Tab-separated table of N, CA and C in Angstrom:
chain	number	residue	atom	x	y	z
A	607	UNK	N	355.714	-15.806	70.695
A	607	UNK	CA	354.428	-15.101	70.675
A	607	UNK	C	353.859	-15.073	72.084
A	608	UNK	N	353.435	-13.895	72.518
A	608	UNK	CA	352.908	-13.736	73.864
A	608	UNK	C	351.440	-14.134	73.894
A	609	UNK	N	351.102	-14.963	74.855
A	609	UNK	CA	349.697	-15.333	75.075
A	609	UNK	C	349.348	-15.092	76.533
A	610	UNK	N	348.170	-14.516	76.742
A	610	UNK	CA	347.648	-14.276	78.079
A	610	UNK	C	346.310	-14.987	78.182
A	611	UNK	N	346.151	-15.831	79.196
A	611	UNK	CA	344.933	-16.611	79.349
A	611	UNK	C	344.339	-16.355	80.734
A	612	UNK	N	343.164	-15.726	80.734
A	612	UNK	CA	342.478	-15.428	81.989
A	612	UNK	C	341.599	-16.591	82.427
A	613	UNK	N	341.404	-16.704	83.729
A	613	UNK	CA	340.482	-17.692	84.292
A	613	UNK	C	339.978	-17.175	85.629
A	614	UNK	N	338.935	-17.832	86.137
A	614	UNK	CA	338.428	-17.486	87.455
A	614	UNK	C	337.173	-16.652	87.464
A	615	UNK	N	336.695	-16.264	86.285
A	615	UNK	CA	335.458	-15.504	86.253
A	615	UNK	C	334.262	-16.372	86.605
A	616	UNK	N	333.116	-15.730	86.781
A	616	UNK	CA	331.913	-16.469	87.109
A	616	UNK	C	330.834	-15.549	87.619
A	617	UNK	N	329.824	-16.159	88.233
A	617	UNK	CA	328.697	-15.405	88.781
A	617	UNK	C	328.744	-15.457	90.299
A	618	UNK	N	328.465	-14.327	90.919
A	618	UNK	CA	328.515	-14.237	92.366
A	618	UNK	C	327.493	-13.202	92.822
A	619	UNK	N	327.032	-13.344	94.037
A	619	UNK	CA	326.109	-12.356	94.581
A	619	UNK	C	326.887	-11.155	95.122
A	620	UNK	N	326.203	-10.038	95.188
A	620	UNK	CA	326.815	-8.827	95.731
A	620	UNK	C	327.380	-9.098	97.126
A	621	UNK	N	328.577	-8.576	97.361
A	621	UNK	CA	329.261	-8.809	98.621
A	621	UNK	C	330.217	-9.982	98.579
A	622	UNK	N	330.126	-10.771	97.538
A	622	UNK	CA	330.975	-11.946	97.407
A	622	UNK	C	332.350	-11.618	96.853
A	623	UNK	N	333.132	-12.680	96.628
A	623	UNK	CA	334.515	-12.539	96.169
A	623	UNK	C	334.804	-13.470	95.001
A	624	UNK	N	335.744	-13.053	94.175
A	624	UNK	CA	336.291	-13.887	93.112
A	624	UNK	C	337.773	-13.577	92.987
A	625	UNK	N	338.536	-14.554	92.512
A	625	UNK	CA	339.937	-14.311	92.202
A	625	UNK	C	340.187	-14.668	90.754
A	626	UNK	N	340.602	-13.690	89.981
A	626	UNK	CA	340.955	-13.907	88.588
A	626	UNK	C	342.445	-14.209	88.480
A	627	UNK	N	342.776	-15.082	87.541
A	627	UNK	CA	344.169	-15.412	87.257
A	627	UNK	C	344.449	-15.142	85.790
A	628	UNK	N	345.687	-14.815	85.503
A	628	UNK	CA	346.119	-14.600	84.120
A	628	UNK	C	347.482	-15.267	83.963
A	629	UNK	N	347.506	-16.347	83.196
A	629	UNK	CA	348.744	-17.065	82.934
A	629	UNK	C	349.373	-16.508	81.663
A	630	UNK	N	350.644	-16.160	81.746
A	630	UNK	CA	351.327	-15.513	80.629
A	630	UNK	C	352.425	-16.408	80.067
A	631	UNK	N	352.406	-16.555	78.750
A	631	UNK	CA	353.484	-17.306	78.093
A	631	UNK	C	354.542	-16.299	77.637
A	632	UNK	N	355.257	-15.758	78.598
A	632	UNK	CA	356.307	-14.765	78.325
A	632	UNK	C	357.577	-15.265	78.970
A	633	UNK	N	358.633	-15.440	78.175
A	633	UNK	CA	359.876	-15.979	78.728
A	633	UNK	C	360.473	-15.062	79.773
A	634	UNK	N	360.366	-13.750	79.525
A	634	UNK	CA	360.944	-12.769	80.451
A	634	UNK	C	359.836	-12.049	81.202
A	635	UNK	N	358.948	-12.831	81.809
A	635	UNK	CA	357.764	-12.279	82.489
A	635	UNK	C	358.142	-11.245	83.527
A	636	UNK	N	359.282	-11.445	84.180
A	636	UNK	CA	359.679	-10.523	85.227
A	636	UNK	C	359.902	-9.120	84.680
A	637	UNK	N	360.149	-8.969	83.400
A	637	UNK	CA	360.405	-7.671	82.786
A	637	UNK	C	359.137	-6.944	82.347
A	638	UNK	N	357.986	-7.552	82.618
A	638	UNK	CA	356.724	-7.002	82.153
A	638	UNK	C	355.879	-6.458	83.294
A	639	UNK	N	355.316	-5.281	83.067
A	639	UNK	CA	354.262	-4.770	83.930
A	639	UNK	C	352.943	-5.365	83.456
A	640	UNK	N	352.033	-5.559	84.374
A	640	UNK	CA	350.761	-6.201	84.055
A	640	UNK	C	349.600	-5.331	84.511
A	641	UNK	N	348.464	-5.568	83.870
A	641	UNK	CA	347.289	-4.805	84.258
A	641	UNK	C	346.016	-5.594	84.058
A	642	UNK	N	344.974	-5.140	84.723
A	642	UNK	CA	343.625	-5.668	84.529
A	642	UNK	C	342.725	-4.525	84.074
A	643	UNK	N	341.909	-4.814	83.089
A	643	UNK	CA	340.930	-3.879	82.565
A	643	UNK	C	339.572	-4.579	82.560
A	644	UNK	N	338.520	-3.801	82.386
A	644	UNK	CA	337.191	-4.398	82.258
A	644	UNK	C	336.344	-3.587	81.294
A	645	UNK	N	335.376	-4.284	80.712
A	645	UNK	CA	334.445	-3.618	79.790
A	645	UNK	C	333.048	-4.145	80.057
A	646	UNK	N	332.182	-3.235	80.457
A	646	UNK	CA	330.781	-3.576	80.697
A	646	UNK	C	329.987	-3.340	79.412
A	647	UNK	N	328.840	-3.977	79.255
A	647	UNK	CA	328.039	-3.800	78.038
A	647	UNK	C	327.707	-2.337	77.789
A	648	UNK	N	327.965	-1.889	76.576
A	648	UNK	CA	327.651	-0.523	76.205
A	648	UNK	C	328.621	0.523	76.725
A	649	UNK	N	329.694	0.088	77.366
A	649	UNK	CA	330.660	1.030	77.919
A	649	UNK	C	332.048	0.774	77.325
A	650	UNK	N	332.921	1.775	77.464
A	650	UNK	CA	334.287	1.619	77.002
A	650	UNK	C	335.091	0.791	77.997
A	651	UNK	N	336.144	0.197	77.484
A	651	UNK	CA	337.047	-0.554	78.359
A	651	UNK	C	337.739	0.423	79.319
A	652	UNK	N	337.850	0.016	80.589
A	652	UNK	CA	338.449	0.893	81.576
A	652	UNK	C	339.530	0.174	82.374
A	653	UNK	N	340.510	0.948	82.823
A	653	UNK	CA	341.576	0.444	83.663
A	653	UNK	C	341.018	0.073	85.029
A	654	UNK	N	341.477	-1.061	85.559
A	654	UNK	CA	341.056	-1.507	86.890
A	654	UNK	C	342.236	-1.488	87.855
A	655	UNK	N	343.337	-2.144	87.467
A	655	UNK	CA	344.487	-2.234	88.368
A	655	UNK	C	345.745	-2.517	87.555
A	656	UNK	N	346.886	-2.055	88.072
A	656	UNK	CA	348.161	-2.300	87.421
A	656	UNK	C	349.226	-2.633	88.441
A	657	UNK	N	350.258	-3.343	87.979
A	657	UNK	CA	351.345	-3.724	88.875
A	657	UNK	C	352.655	-3.630	88.108
A	658	UNK	N	353.712	-3.190	88.804
A	658	UNK	CA	354.983	-3.012	88.103
A	658	UNK	C	355.700	-4.348	87.936
A	659	UNK	N	356.851	-4.324	87.277
A	659	UNK	CA	357.492	-5.558	86.873
A	659	UNK	C	357.909	-6.433	88.059
A	660	UNK	N	358.296	-5.830	89.171
A	660	UNK	CA	358.710	-6.638	90.320
A	660	UNK	C	357.523	-7.068	91.177
A	661	UNK	N	356.417	-6.386	91.020
A	661	UNK	CA	355.267	-6.659	91.870
A	661	UNK	C	355.226	-5.811	93.121
A	662	UNK	N	356.167	-4.903	93.259
A	662	UNK	CA	356.271	-4.108	94.481
A	662	UNK	C	355.379	-2.873	94.475
A	663	UNK	N	354.992	-2.408	93.282
A	663	UNK	CA	354.161	-1.208	93.184
A	663	UNK	C	352.877	-1.533	92.455
A	664	UNK	N	351.776	-0.952	92.945
A	664	UNK	CA	350.471	-1.194	92.337
A	664	UNK	C	349.707	0.108	92.178
A	665	UNK	N	348.692	0.070	91.321
A	665	UNK	CA	347.806	1.214	91.143
A	665	UNK	C	346.405	0.715	90.851
A	666	UNK	N	345.409	1.499	91.286
A	666	UNK	CA	344.020	1.070	91.156
A	666	UNK	C	343.117	2.204	90.689
A	667	UNK	N	342.065	1.835	90.000
A	667	UNK	CA	341.005	2.788	89.717
A	667	UNK	C	340.305	3.121	91.027
A	668	UNK	N	339.816	4.349	91.123
A	668	UNK	CA	339.152	4.766	92.362
A	668	UNK	C	337.964	3.865	92.701
A	669	UNK	N	337.292	3.370	91.685
A	669	UNK	CA	336.082	2.576	91.905
A	669	UNK	C	336.361	1.225	92.571
A	670	UNK	N	337.619	0.773	92.567
A	670	UNK	CA	337.920	-0.543	93.134
A	670	UNK	C	338.900	-0.483	94.298
A	671	UNK	N	339.421	0.697	94.604
A	671	UNK	CA	340.386	0.837	95.703
A	671	UNK	C	339.801	0.326	97.005
A	672	UNK	N	340.597	-0.459	97.710
A	672	UNK	CA	340.157	-1.016	98.980
A	672	UNK	C	339.365	-2.304	98.845
A	673	UNK	N	338.961	-2.653	97.633
A	673	UNK	CA	338.197	-3.892	97.408
A	673	UNK	C	338.964	-4.898	96.564
A	674	UNK	N	339.747	-4.419	95.599
A	674	UNK	CA	340.486	-5.295	94.688
A	674	UNK	C	341.974	-5.236	95.011
A	675	UNK	N	342.669	-6.361	94.792
A	675	UNK	CA	344.107	-6.421	94.993
A	675	UNK	C	344.758	-7.165	93.838
A	676	UNK	N	345.752	-6.520	93.227
A	676	UNK	CA	346.491	-7.145	92.138
A	676	UNK	C	347.831	-7.638	92.681
A	677	UNK	N	348.201	-8.853	92.295
A	677	UNK	CA	349.493	-9.412	92.689
A	677	UNK	C	350.124	-10.096	91.482
A	678	UNK	N	351.455	-10.253	91.553
A	678	UNK	CA	352.200	-10.831	90.420
A	678	UNK	C	353.161	-11.874	90.960
A	679	UNK	N	353.073	-13.077	90.432
A	679	UNK	CA	353.967	-14.156	90.832
A	679	UNK	C	354.914	-14.428	89.676
A	680	UNK	N	356.119	-13.896	89.755
A	680	UNK	CA	357.063	-14.035	88.649
A	680	UNK	C	357.554	-15.478	88.490
A	681	UNK	N	357.504	-16.265	89.541
A	681	UNK	CA	357.918	-17.665	89.442
A	681	UNK	C	356.903	-18.504	88.665
A	682	UNK	N	355.643	-18.075	88.697
A	682	UNK	CA	354.570	-18.824	88.021
A	682	UNK	C	354.084	-18.135	86.753
A	683	UNK	N	354.712	-17.020	86.383
A	683	UNK	CA	354.269	-16.268	85.192
A	683	UNK	C	352.774	-15.968	85.249
A	684	UNK	N	352.306	-15.563	86.412
A	684	UNK	CA	350.871	-15.362	86.606
A	684	UNK	C	350.609	-14.069	87.372
A	685	UNK	N	349.563	-13.380	86.967
A	685	UNK	CA	349.089	-12.218	87.700
A	685	UNK	C	347.665	-12.501	88.165
A	686	UNK	N	347.339	-12.018	89.342
A	686	UNK	CA	346.037	-12.282	89.955
A	686	UNK	C	345.296	-10.982	90.231
A	687	UNK	N	343.988	-11.091	90.295
A	687	UNK	CA	343.155	-9.980	90.752
A	687	UNK	C	342.171	-10.547	91.768
A	688	UNK	N	342.414	-10.252	93.025
A	688	UNK	CA	341.495	-10.647	94.084
A	688	UNK	C	340.421	-9.574	94.217
A	689	UNK	N	339.181	-9.976	94.057
A	689	UNK	CA	338.065	-9.033	94.075
A	689	UNK	C	337.150	-9.367	95.242
A	690	UNK	N	337.060	-8.462	96.191
A	690	UNK	CA	336.209	-8.637	97.360
A	690	UNK	C	335.097	-7.601	97.364
A	691	UNK	N	334.083	-7.838	98.169
A	691	UNK	CA	332.960	-6.906	98.303
A	691	UNK	C	332.426	-6.494	96.933
A	692	UNK	N	332.199	-7.474	96.099
A	692	UNK	CA	331.773	-7.193	94.730
A	692	UNK	C	330.403	-6.538	94.695
A	693	UNK	N	330.238	-5.654	93.706
A	693	UNK	CA	329.003	-4.913	93.513
A	693	UNK	C	328.450	-5.223	92.124
A	694	UNK	N	327.152	-5.049	91.927
A	694	UNK	CA	326.585	-5.284	90.584
A	694	UNK	C	327.291	-4.455	89.506
A	695	UNK	N	327.760	-3.272	89.845
A	695	UNK	CA	328.440	-2.431	88.852
A	695	UNK	C	329.835	-2.947	88.488
A	696	UNK	N	330.309	-3.976	89.158
A	696	UNK	CA	331.559	-4.617	88.768
A	696	UNK	C	331.355	-5.626	87.637
A	697	UNK	N	330.112	-5.875	87.276
A	697	UNK	CA	329.821	-6.810	86.196
A	697	UNK	C	330.446	-6.337	84.894
A	698	UNK	N	331.255	-7.194	84.286
A	698	UNK	CA	331.965	-6.831	83.062
A	698	UNK	C	332.776	-8.033	82.584
A	699	UNK	N	333.329	-7.898	81.387
A	699	UNK	CA	334.363	-8.817	80.937
A	699	UNK	C	335.696	-8.234	81.396
A	700	UNK	N	336.484	-9.045	82.085
A	700	UNK	CA	337.763	-8.602	82.624
A	700	UNK	C	338.896	-9.120	81.748
A	701	UNK	N	339.805	-8.212	81.410
A	701	UNK	CA	340.923	-8.525	80.526
A	701	UNK	C	342.246	-8.326	81.251
A	702	UNK	N	343.161	-9.227	80.981
A	702	UNK	CA	344.529	-9.123	81.451
A	702	UNK	C	345.357	-8.494	80.331
A	703	UNK	N	346.362	-7.688	80.704
A	703	UNK	CA	347.207	-7.042	79.712
A	703	UNK	C	348.650	-7.001	80.201
A	704	UNK	N	349.574	-6.962	79.237
A	704	UNK	CA	350.995	-6.952	79.562
A	704	UNK	C	351.718	-5.917	78.718
A	705	UNK	N	352.755	-5.316	79.321
A	705	UNK	CA	353.606	-4.407	78.578
A	705	UNK	C	355.030	-4.522	79.107
A	706	UNK	N	355.992	-4.427	78.205
A	706	UNK	CA	357.398	-4.505	78.609
A	706	UNK	C	357.805	-3.163	79.203
A	707	UNK	N	357.790	-3.097	80.502
A	707	UNK	CA	358.125	-1.842	81.174
A	707	UNK	C	358.210	-2.060	82.664
A	708	UNK	N	358.815	-1.117	83.345
A	708	UNK	CA	359.072	-1.305	84.767
A	708	UNK	C	358.076	-0.612	85.676
A	709	UNK	N	357.228	0.246	85.113
A	709	UNK	CA	356.339	1.028	85.961
A	709	UNK	C	354.974	0.417	86.149
A	710	UNK	N	354.074	1.222	86.670
A	710	UNK	CA	352.660	0.867	86.778
A	710	UNK	C	351.935	1.695	85.721
A	711	UNK	N	351.265	1.043	84.811
A	711	UNK	CA	350.670	1.729	83.676
A	711	UNK	C	349.150	1.656	83.708
A	712	UNK	N	348.513	2.723	83.225
A	712	UNK	CA	347.065	2.691	83.036
A	712	UNK	C	346.702	2.583	81.559
A	713	UNK	N	347.644	2.796	80.685
A	713	UNK	CA	347.432	2.691	79.248
A	713	UNK	C	348.686	2.094	78.607
A	714	UNK	N	348.665	1.948	77.275
A	714	UNK	CA	349.834	1.555	76.495
A	714	UNK	C	350.280	0.126	76.766
A	715	UNK	N	349.334	-0.774	76.830
A	715	UNK	CA	349.655	-2.178	76.940
A	715	UNK	C	349.786	-2.800	75.555
A	716	UNK	N	350.705	-3.763	75.436
A	716	UNK	CA	351.031	-4.338	74.143
A	716	UNK	C	350.290	-5.644	73.864
A	717	UNK	N	349.969	-6.382	74.907
A	717	UNK	CA	349.370	-7.704	74.742
A	717	UNK	C	348.128	-7.821	75.615
A	718	UNK	N	347.131	-8.522	75.090
A	718	UNK	CA	345.837	-8.647	75.759
A	718	UNK	C	345.351	-10.083	75.752
A	719	UNK	N	344.655	-10.468	76.822
A	719	UNK	CA	343.995	-11.757	76.852
A	719	UNK	C	342.630	-11.686	76.200
A	720	UNK	N	341.928	-12.819	76.214
A	720	UNK	CA	340.616	-12.904	75.575
A	720	UNK	C	339.490	-12.454	76.501
A	721	UNK	N	339.761	-12.388	77.770
A	721	UNK	CA	338.758	-11.910	78.709
A	721	UNK	C	338.026	-13.028	79.429
A	722	UNK	N	337.531	-12.691	80.607
A	722	UNK	CA	336.711	-13.619	81.387
A	722	UNK	C	335.544	-12.845	81.980
A	723	UNK	N	334.361	-13.445	81.932
A	723	UNK	CA	333.143	-12.745	82.352
A	723	UNK	C	332.988	-12.802	83.868
A	724	UNK	N	332.681	-11.663	84.454
A	724	UNK	CA	332.329	-11.574	85.870
A	724	UNK	C	330.934	-10.968	85.959
A	725	UNK	N	330.042	-11.678	86.622
A	725	UNK	CA	328.668	-11.211	86.782
A	725	UNK	C	328.330	-11.165	88.262
A	726	UNK	N	327.908	-9.993	88.731
A	726	UNK	CA	327.558	-9.808	90.135
A	726	UNK	C	326.078	-9.461	90.213
A	727	UNK	N	325.334	-10.289	90.910
A	727	UNK	CA	323.894	-10.076	91.027
A	727	UNK	C	323.563	-9.444	92.375
A	728	UNK	N	322.491	-8.663	92.375
A	728	UNK	CA	322.088	-7.960	93.610
A	728	UNK	C	321.169	-8.808	94.457
């Protein structure tokens, strides 16, 4: 059974940084593409960043390009989201997701974590 556990959320002032981690209990983690999504109160869940199975290719939502970086450590079964220059509009619950595939995906993920709260104050 696949489990994804996010950590690293918290409260930060605008302009600050946070690094989210997602530990995956997947035996063949290297075969999985990973992604980060977020959902703000009253809004739909949206794609934030994705990374392919090797970690060599990434994709980002326009709203976070140049500020967020997704990385994948296949030796540690962990994916990270480094978030810099945070803005109040980045406030949301952030979710990690996994799918068995080689590309960078914005949809069609098979497994989801429980989420971690990120709050950015002005």
